[in-house]
Short mmCIF file of C-alpha atoms in Angstrom, two decimals:
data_model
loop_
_atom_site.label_atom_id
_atom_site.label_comp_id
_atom_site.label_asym_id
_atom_site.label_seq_id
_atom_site.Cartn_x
_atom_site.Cartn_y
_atom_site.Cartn_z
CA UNK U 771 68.33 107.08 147.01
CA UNK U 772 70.72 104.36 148.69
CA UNK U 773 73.94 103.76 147.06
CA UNK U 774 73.32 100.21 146.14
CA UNK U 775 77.10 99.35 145.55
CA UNK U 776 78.18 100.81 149.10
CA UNK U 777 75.05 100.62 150.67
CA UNK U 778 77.25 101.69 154.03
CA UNK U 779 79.63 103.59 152.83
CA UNK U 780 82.83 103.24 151.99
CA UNK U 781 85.26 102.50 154.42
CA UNK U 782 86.66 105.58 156.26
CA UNK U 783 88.47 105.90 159.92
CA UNK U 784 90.11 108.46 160.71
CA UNK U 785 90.44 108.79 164.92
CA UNK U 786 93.25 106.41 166.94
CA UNK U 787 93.26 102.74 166.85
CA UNK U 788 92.61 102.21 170.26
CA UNK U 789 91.83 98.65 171.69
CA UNK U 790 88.30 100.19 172.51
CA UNK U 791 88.07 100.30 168.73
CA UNK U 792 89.82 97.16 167.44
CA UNK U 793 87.88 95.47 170.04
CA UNK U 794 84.37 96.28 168.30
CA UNK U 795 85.76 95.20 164.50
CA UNK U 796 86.95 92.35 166.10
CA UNK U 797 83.45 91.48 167.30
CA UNK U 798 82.33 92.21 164.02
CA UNK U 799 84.85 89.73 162.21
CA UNK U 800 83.59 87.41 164.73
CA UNK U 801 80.12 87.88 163.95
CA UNK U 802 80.37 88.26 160.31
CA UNK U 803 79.36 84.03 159.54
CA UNK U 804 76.79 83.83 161.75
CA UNK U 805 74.93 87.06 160.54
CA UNK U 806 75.42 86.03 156.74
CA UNK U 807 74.11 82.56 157.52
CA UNK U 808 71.23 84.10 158.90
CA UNK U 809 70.26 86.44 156.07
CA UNK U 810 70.99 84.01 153.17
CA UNK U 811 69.80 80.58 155.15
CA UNK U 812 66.00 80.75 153.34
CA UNK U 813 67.20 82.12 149.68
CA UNK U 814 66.44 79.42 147.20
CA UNK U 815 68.39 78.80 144.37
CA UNK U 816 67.38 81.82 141.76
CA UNK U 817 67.34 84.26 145.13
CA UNK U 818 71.25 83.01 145.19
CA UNK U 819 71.83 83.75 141.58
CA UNK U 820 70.45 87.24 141.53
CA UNK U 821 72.69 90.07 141.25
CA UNK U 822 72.11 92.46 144.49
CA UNK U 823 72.48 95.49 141.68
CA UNK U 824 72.20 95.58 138.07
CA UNK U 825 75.97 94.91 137.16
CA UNK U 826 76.57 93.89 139.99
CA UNK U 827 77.74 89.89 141.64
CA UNK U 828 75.18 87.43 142.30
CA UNK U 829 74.54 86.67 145.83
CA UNK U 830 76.02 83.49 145.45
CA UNK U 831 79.18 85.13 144.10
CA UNK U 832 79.08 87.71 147.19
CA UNK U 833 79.41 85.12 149.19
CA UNK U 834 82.16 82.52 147.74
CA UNK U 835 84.08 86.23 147.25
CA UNK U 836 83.70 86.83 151.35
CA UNK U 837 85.51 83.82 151.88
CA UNK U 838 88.47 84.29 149.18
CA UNK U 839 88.91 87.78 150.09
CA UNK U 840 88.87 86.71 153.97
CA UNK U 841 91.20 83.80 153.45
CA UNK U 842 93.53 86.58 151.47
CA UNK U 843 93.27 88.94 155.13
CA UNK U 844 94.23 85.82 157.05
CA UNK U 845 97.33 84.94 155.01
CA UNK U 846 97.98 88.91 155.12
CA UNK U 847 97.68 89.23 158.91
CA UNK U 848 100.31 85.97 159.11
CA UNK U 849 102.92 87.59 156.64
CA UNK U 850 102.82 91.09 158.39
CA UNK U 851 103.21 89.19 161.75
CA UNK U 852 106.26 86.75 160.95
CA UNK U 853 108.32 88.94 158.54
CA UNK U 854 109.12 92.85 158.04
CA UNK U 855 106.58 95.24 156.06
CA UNK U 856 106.10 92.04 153.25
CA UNK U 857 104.72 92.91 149.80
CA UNK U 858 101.64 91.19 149.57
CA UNK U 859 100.01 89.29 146.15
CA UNK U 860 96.89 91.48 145.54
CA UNK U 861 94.16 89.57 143.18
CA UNK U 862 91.96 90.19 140.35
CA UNK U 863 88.75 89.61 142.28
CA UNK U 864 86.28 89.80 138.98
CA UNK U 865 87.96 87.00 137.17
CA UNK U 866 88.21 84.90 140.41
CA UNK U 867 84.32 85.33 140.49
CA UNK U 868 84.25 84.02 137.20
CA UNK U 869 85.61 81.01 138.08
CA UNK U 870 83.91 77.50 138.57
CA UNK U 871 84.02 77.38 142.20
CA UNK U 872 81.90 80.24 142.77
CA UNK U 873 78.80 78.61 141.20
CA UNK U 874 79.77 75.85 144.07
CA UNK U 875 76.34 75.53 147.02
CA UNK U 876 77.05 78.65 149.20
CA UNK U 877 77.13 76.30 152.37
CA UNK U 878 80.89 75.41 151.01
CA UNK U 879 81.95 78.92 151.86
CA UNK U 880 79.78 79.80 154.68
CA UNK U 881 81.38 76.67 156.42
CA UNK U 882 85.03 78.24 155.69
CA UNK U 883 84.01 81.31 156.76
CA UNK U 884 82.77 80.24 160.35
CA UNK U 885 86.29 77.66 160.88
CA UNK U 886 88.23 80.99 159.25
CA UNK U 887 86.85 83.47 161.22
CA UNK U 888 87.56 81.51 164.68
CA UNK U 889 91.09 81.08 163.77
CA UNK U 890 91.61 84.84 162.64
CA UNK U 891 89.41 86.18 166.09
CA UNK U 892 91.51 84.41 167.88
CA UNK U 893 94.70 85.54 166.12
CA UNK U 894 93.85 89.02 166.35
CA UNK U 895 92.35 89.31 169.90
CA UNK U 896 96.02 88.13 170.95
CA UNK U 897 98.01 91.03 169.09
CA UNK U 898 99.85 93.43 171.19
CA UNK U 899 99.74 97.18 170.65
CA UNK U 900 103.05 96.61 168.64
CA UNK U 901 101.55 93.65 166.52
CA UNK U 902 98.56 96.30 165.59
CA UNK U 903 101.72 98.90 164.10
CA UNK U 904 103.13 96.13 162.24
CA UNK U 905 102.77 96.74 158.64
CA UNK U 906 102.35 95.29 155.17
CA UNK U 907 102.54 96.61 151.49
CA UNK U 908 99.88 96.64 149.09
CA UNK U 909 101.38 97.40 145.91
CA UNK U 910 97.73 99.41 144.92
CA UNK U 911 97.18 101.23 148.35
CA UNK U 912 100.45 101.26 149.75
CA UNK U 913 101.71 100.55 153.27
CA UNK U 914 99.08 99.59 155.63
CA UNK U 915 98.91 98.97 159.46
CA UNK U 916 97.29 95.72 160.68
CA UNK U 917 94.89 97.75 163.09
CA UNK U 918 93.85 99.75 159.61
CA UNK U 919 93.28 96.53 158.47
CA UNK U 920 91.21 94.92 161.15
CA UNK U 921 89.36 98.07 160.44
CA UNK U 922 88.92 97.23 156.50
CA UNK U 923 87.71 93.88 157.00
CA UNK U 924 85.63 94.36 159.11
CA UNK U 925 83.71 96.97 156.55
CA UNK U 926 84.58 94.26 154.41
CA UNK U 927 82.07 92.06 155.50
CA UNK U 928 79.21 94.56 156.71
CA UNK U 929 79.63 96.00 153.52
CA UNK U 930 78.52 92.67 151.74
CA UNK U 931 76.63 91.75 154.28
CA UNK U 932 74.58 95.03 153.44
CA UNK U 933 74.50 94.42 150.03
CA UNK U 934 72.72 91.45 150.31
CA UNK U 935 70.32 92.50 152.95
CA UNK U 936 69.20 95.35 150.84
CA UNK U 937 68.49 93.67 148.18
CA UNK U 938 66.49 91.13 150.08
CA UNK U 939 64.31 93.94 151.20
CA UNK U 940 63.81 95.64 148.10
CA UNK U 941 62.49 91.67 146.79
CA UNK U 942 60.94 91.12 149.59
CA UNK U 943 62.34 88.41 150.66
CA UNK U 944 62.35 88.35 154.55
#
């Protein structure tokens, strides 16, 4: 039976972060708003506020929690790259989907998503081998590398992405 919380797994890399490699997240990142457009563009209203497990965030909330979490990455990238090893600000991510904004229309973050997700391609298709070394601090996992990273988020998103996909199957949805 498919793990319907990590319906791909959870993230794990363990080989050299080559440009090969960083190359094909990238592409991912990139193609992250335009595939979760696509999946969620004919869900109605009750489709959005179904949870995609029991327990488990609405699609709706999936969504608006893409774009916080992917705005977070994009401030993250900027710190690591303009100052030495920072400490970033993690955040409690239940309690920020319990806030107003993400009962907001989903278009409101898909729209971020696609204007965020050009800006941080193009940042990280223009970082050198030694940007990809360059480091910052999570204070709950530690030190981590910004081609780790590129890495994470890109999970990040299929991992969602896969979430809601699934459950649009099992409904039958599509």
């Amino acid at each position: 039976m498919m793990d319907t919380k990590y319906p791909i797994g959870i993230f794990q890399f363990d080989g050299e972060i080559t440009n090969s490699v960083t190359s094909e997240w990238i592409n991912d990142i990139e193609d992250l708003p335009r595939l979760l457009r696509d999946t969620v563009k004919d869900l109605d209203s009750e489709q959005l506020d179904t949870a995609y497990r029991s327990g488990g965030w609405t699609v709706r909330q999936v969504i608006h929690h893409i774009a916080d979490s992917h705005m977070n990455a994009y401030v993250r990238f900027k710190l690591a790259l303009t100052e030495e090893n920072p400490v970033i600000k993690p955040y409690i991510e239940t309690k920020w989907a319990e806030l107003a904004d993400y009962k907001m229309p989903i278009d409101t973050s898909l729209l971020l998503l696609e204007t965020l997700h050009k800006r941080w391609t193009n940042l990280l298709r223009n970082l050198t081998s030694a940007d990809l070394d360059r480091t910052f601090i999570h204070p709950d996992s530690g030190e981590v590398t910004l081609g780790k990273s590129i890495g994470i988020y890109a999970w990040h998103g299929k991992h969602h992405l896969a979430q809601i996909t699934t459950l649009c199957n099992r409904k039958g949805w599509h």
